[in-house]
Coordinates of C-alpha atoms in Angstrom, one line a residue:
R1 CA -27.3 48.3 68.0
H2 CA -25.5 51.3 66.4
A3 CA -28.4 53.6 67.5
Q4 CA -28.1 52.4 71.1
A5 CA -24.3 52.9 71.1
G6 CA -24.6 56.4 69.5
V7 CA -22.6 55.3 66.3
P8 CA -23.8 56.9 63.0
F9 CA -25.3 54.6 60.5
W10 CA -22.6 54.5 57.8
P11 CA -19.6 53.9 60.2
A12 CA -21.7 51.2 61.8
F13 CA -22.4 49.8 58.3
V14 CA -18.6 49.5 57.6
M15 CA -18.0 48.0 61.1
T16 CA -20.7 45.4 60.5
L17 CA -19.2 44.4 57.2
A18 CA -15.8 43.9 58.8
I19 CA -17.3 41.8 61.6
A20 CA -19.3 39.8 59.1
A21 CA -16.2 39.1 57.1
V22 CA -14.4 37.8 60.2
L23 CA -17.4 35.7 61.2
G24 CA -17.6 34.2 57.7
L25 CA -13.9 33.3 57.7
V26 CA -14.2 31.7 61.2
T27 CA -17.3 29.8 60.2
Y28 CA -15.6 28.3 57.2
L29 CA -12.4 27.4 59.0
V30 CA -14.1 25.9 62.1
V31 CA -17.3 24.4 60.8
I32 CA -17.4 24.1 57.0
R33 CA -13.8 23.1 56.1
P34 CA -13.9 19.8 58.1
V35 CA -17.0 18.7 56.0
E36 CA -16.2 20.4 52.7
R37 CA -15.4 17.1 51.0
A38 CA -18.6 15.5 52.2
P39 CA -21.7 15.3 49.9
E40 CA -23.2 18.6 49.0
F41 CA -26.4 17.8 50.9
T42 CA -24.4 17.4 54.1
V43 CA -22.8 20.8 53.7
V44 CA -26.2 22.4 53.0
M45 CA -27.7 20.8 56.2
V46 CA -24.7 22.1 58.2
T47 CA -25.4 25.6 57.0
F48 CA -29.1 25.3 57.9
G49 CA -28.0 24.2 61.4
L50 CA -25.7 27.2 61.6
F51 CA -28.6 29.4 60.7
Y52 CA -30.7 28.1 63.6
I53 CA -27.8 28.3 66.0
F54 CA -27.2 31.9 65.3
N55 CA -30.9 32.6 65.4
G56 CA -31.1 31.1 68.8
L57 CA -28.1 33.0 70.0
S58 CA -29.6 36.3 68.8
Q59 CA -32.8 35.6 70.7
S60 CA -30.9 34.8 73.9
L61 CA -28.8 38.0 73.6
W62 CA -31.3 40.5 72.3
S63 CA -34.8 38.8 72.7
A64 CA -37.1 38.0 69.8
A65 CA -39.2 41.2 70.1
P66 CA -39.1 43.3 66.9
K67 CA -37.1 46.5 67.1
A68 CA -37.3 49.6 64.9
F69 CA -34.2 49.9 62.7
P70 CA -33.2 53.4 61.6
T71 CA -32.8 54.2 58.0
P72 CA -30.1 56.4 56.5
F73 CA -32.4 57.5 53.7
T74 CA -34.5 60.3 55.2
G75 CA -36.8 62.7 53.5
G76 CA -40.1 62.7 51.7
P77 CA -41.2 60.3 49.0
I78 CA -39.9 60.6 45.5
H79 CA -42.3 60.8 42.5
V80 CA -41.2 58.6 39.6
L81 CA -43.4 58.6 36.4
G82 CA -46.5 59.4 38.5
A83 CA -45.7 56.8 41.1
V84 CA -44.9 57.7 44.7
V85 CA -41.8 55.8 46.0
S86 CA -40.5 56.1 49.6
R87 CA -37.0 57.2 49.9
P88 CA -35.8 54.1 51.7
Y89 CA -36.9 51.9 48.8
V90 CA -35.0 54.1 46.4
G91 CA -31.8 53.8 48.6
I92 CA -32.2 50.1 48.9
F93 CA -32.5 49.8 45.1
A94 CA -29.5 51.9 44.5
I95 CA -27.3 50.0 46.9
T96 CA -28.5 46.7 45.4
I97 CA -27.6 47.8 41.9
V98 CA -24.1 49.0 43.0
M99 CA -23.5 45.8 44.9
T100 CA -24.7 43.6 42.1
A101 CA -22.5 45.4 39.6
A102 CA -19.5 45.1 41.9
L103 CA -20.1 41.3 42.3
V104 CA -20.4 40.8 38.6
A105 CA -17.2 42.7 38.0
L106 CA -15.4 40.7 40.6
L107 CA -16.7 37.3 39.4
R108 CA -16.2 37.9 35.7
G109 CA -13.4 40.4 35.4
T110 CA -10.8 39.5 38.1
K111 CA -8.5 36.4 38.5
L112 CA -9.8 36.1 42.0
G113 CA -13.4 35.9 40.9
L114 CA -12.6 33.4 38.1
G115 CA -10.8 31.3 40.7
M116 CA -13.8 31.3 42.9
R117 CA -16.1 30.3 40.1
A118 CA -13.8 27.5 39.0
T119 CA -13.5 26.2 42.6
A120 CA -17.2 26.2 43.0
Q121 CA -17.9 24.4 39.7
N122 CA -15.1 21.8 39.8
P123 CA -12.7 21.9 42.8
A124 CA -10.6 19.0 41.5
A125 CA -10.0 20.6 38.1
A126 CA -9.3 23.9 39.8
R127 CA -6.5 22.3 41.9
L128 CA -5.0 20.8 38.8
V129 CA -4.6 24.3 37.2
G130 CA -2.9 25.7 40.4
I131 CA -5.8 27.3 42.2
H132 CA -5.6 27.4 46.0
T133 CA -9.1 26.1 46.6
T134 CA -9.0 26.6 50.4
R135 CA -8.3 30.3 49.9
M136 CA -11.1 30.6 47.4
Y137 CA -13.6 28.9 49.7
A138 CA -12.5 31.1 52.6
F139 CA -12.8 34.3 50.6
G140 CA -16.2 33.1 49.2
W141 CA -17.5 32.6 52.8
M142 CA -16.2 36.1 53.8
L143 CA -17.9 37.6 50.7
A144 CA -21.1 35.8 51.3
A145 CA -21.2 36.9 55.0
M146 CA -20.7 40.5 53.9
V147 CA -23.4 40.4 51.2
G148 CA -25.8 38.8 53.8
A149 CA -25.0 41.5 56.3
V150 CA -25.8 44.2 53.7
A151 CA -29.1 42.4 52.8
G152 CA -30.0 42.2 56.5
M153 CA -29.3 45.9 57.2
L154 CA -31.3 47.0 54.1
I155 CA -34.3 44.8 54.7
A156 CA -34.4 45.6 58.4
N157 CA -35.5 49.1 57.3
V158 CA -38.6 47.6 55.8
L159 CA -39.5 44.7 57.9
S160 CA -38.1 45.9 61.3
L161 CA -35.3 44.1 63.1
Y162 CA -36.0 40.7 64.8
S163 CA -34.2 37.4 65.4
S164 CA -35.8 35.4 62.5
L165 CA -35.7 38.3 60.1
M166 CA -33.7 36.4 57.4
L167 CA -35.8 33.2 57.5
D168 CA -38.5 34.5 55.1
I169 CA -35.7 36.0 52.9
L170 CA -33.8 32.7 52.9
I171 CA -36.9 30.8 51.6
F172 CA -37.3 33.2 48.7
A173 CA -33.6 33.3 48.0
V174 CA -33.4 29.5 47.7
L175 CA -36.4 29.5 45.4
G176 CA -34.8 32.3 43.3
M177 CA -31.5 30.3 43.2
I178 CA -33.4 27.2 42.0
M179 CA -35.2 29.1 39.3
G180 CA -32.0 30.9 38.1
G181 CA -29.6 28.0 38.4
M182 CA -26.4 27.8 40.4
T183 CA -23.8 28.0 37.6
S184 CA -24.8 31.3 36.0
P185 CA -24.4 34.7 37.9
V186 CA -26.9 36.3 35.5
G187 CA -29.4 33.5 36.0
A188 CA -29.1 33.8 39.8
M189 CA -29.7 37.6 39.6
V190 CA -32.8 37.1 37.4
G191 CA -34.2 34.4 39.7
G192 CA -33.5 36.6 42.7
C193 CA -35.3 39.6 41.1
S194 CA -38.3 37.3 40.3
S195 CA -38.5 36.1 43.9
A196 CA -38.0 39.6 45.3
S197 CA -41.2 40.7 43.6
S198 CA -43.0 38.5 46.1
L199 CA -40.8 39.4 49.0
V200 CA -41.3 43.2 48.9
S201 CA -44.9 42.8 50.0
L202 CA -44.1 40.3 52.8
A203 CA -44.4 42.6 55.8
P204 CA -48.0 43.8 55.3
T205 CA -49.3 40.5 53.8
P206 CA -51.3 38.1 56.0
S207 CA -49.6 34.7 56.6
A208 CA -52.3 32.9 54.6
T209 CA -51.5 35.0 51.5
S210 CA -47.8 34.4 52.1
C211 CA -48.4 30.7 52.2
R212 CA -50.3 30.9 48.9
R213 CA -47.4 32.8 47.4
L214 CA -44.9 30.3 48.7
S215 CA -46.9 27.4 47.3
W216 CA -47.0 29.1 43.9
W217 CA -43.3 29.6 43.9
A218 CA -42.7 26.0 45.0
S219 CA -44.9 24.6 42.2
S220 CA -43.1 26.8 39.7
C221 CA -39.7 25.5 40.9
L222 CA -40.8 21.9 40.7
S223 CA -42.2 22.5 37.2
C224 CA -38.9 24.1 36.2
L225 CA -36.8 21.3 37.6
S226 CA -38.8 18.7 35.8
V227 CA -37.7 20.3 32.5
R228 CA -34.1 21.1 33.2
K229 CA -31.7 21.7 36.1
G230 CA -32.1 25.4 36.6
C231 CA -34.1 27.5 34.2
L232 CA -31.1 29.8 33.4
A233 CA -28.2 27.5 34.3
S234 CA -25.5 27.7 31.8
G235 CA -24.4 24.1 31.8
H236 CA -20.9 22.7 31.8
R237 CA -19.6 24.7 28.8
H238 CA -18.9 27.7 31.1
E239 CA -17.0 25.4 33.5
Y240 CA -14.3 24.7 31.0
E241 CA -14.3 28.4 29.9
V242 CA -13.7 29.6 33.4
L243 CA -10.9 27.0 34.1
G244 CA -9.3 28.0 30.8
C245 CA -9.3 31.7 31.7
V246 CA -7.8 31.0 35.1
S247 CA -5.1 28.7 33.8

C-alpha cells in the first residue's frame, strides 16, 4: 500500500521489515510458545493454520484481486553474455545474494546465530549450556518474518500482489527444504536455489504444467527421503560442534 499512501519504496521497505519483526514476535509469544514443547508436527500444523488465517484476513481487508506492485528497479534490460535480463530480476538477484550472505554470517559467525542453531537442533542441550532458548526462538521468529517480508516484496514485482501470493512459493520452499535438509544452512540454500529454478517461470506457466513440475519435485523428494533424511543434511556431528562453540 506504499504507492497508495505516497510513501517511496525504500522507506516503505524498511517500515515493512519493522512491522514484520513485531508481527513475528507477537505470533511466537501468543501462538507458538504455548505449543512449542508439543510434537513438531503439531507446531507445523499451527503454522499452516496461521498462514490460512492471515490469508483470509488479507482477502477481507484488501480483496483477492491481483494488484500491480511497483518495482524500485527501473530502466531498460541489461545484456549479460548475450542474454537479455530485465532490471527487476537483476535487482532481486542482488538483494537475495546480500541477504543470504548476511544470514550465513549471522548463523555461522556470531554467538547469537550459533545460539539459534543450537536451540533449533537440541533445545534441551542448549539450555544446559546456558542458552536462553525462549529468546532464541523469539528472535528466530522475528528474523523469519523479516525474511518472508523481503521475499514477498521481491516476488510481488514478478507475480503481482494478491492474497495467496506466497502459497505457491511456500510449496516450493518446503520442497527445497526437504531436498537440502533442515540441519545445514548450505544445504537449505542449495535446495532453495534448485526449487527456485521451477518457481521463476510460475507466473506465465499454465496450471497443468505447474502440476507436472510439482509432481516431478514431489517424486524427487520422495526418492531422496528414501535414501537419507535430507540430501544435504549434515547429521548430528554439527549439532555437537555448534553446542561446543556456544558453550
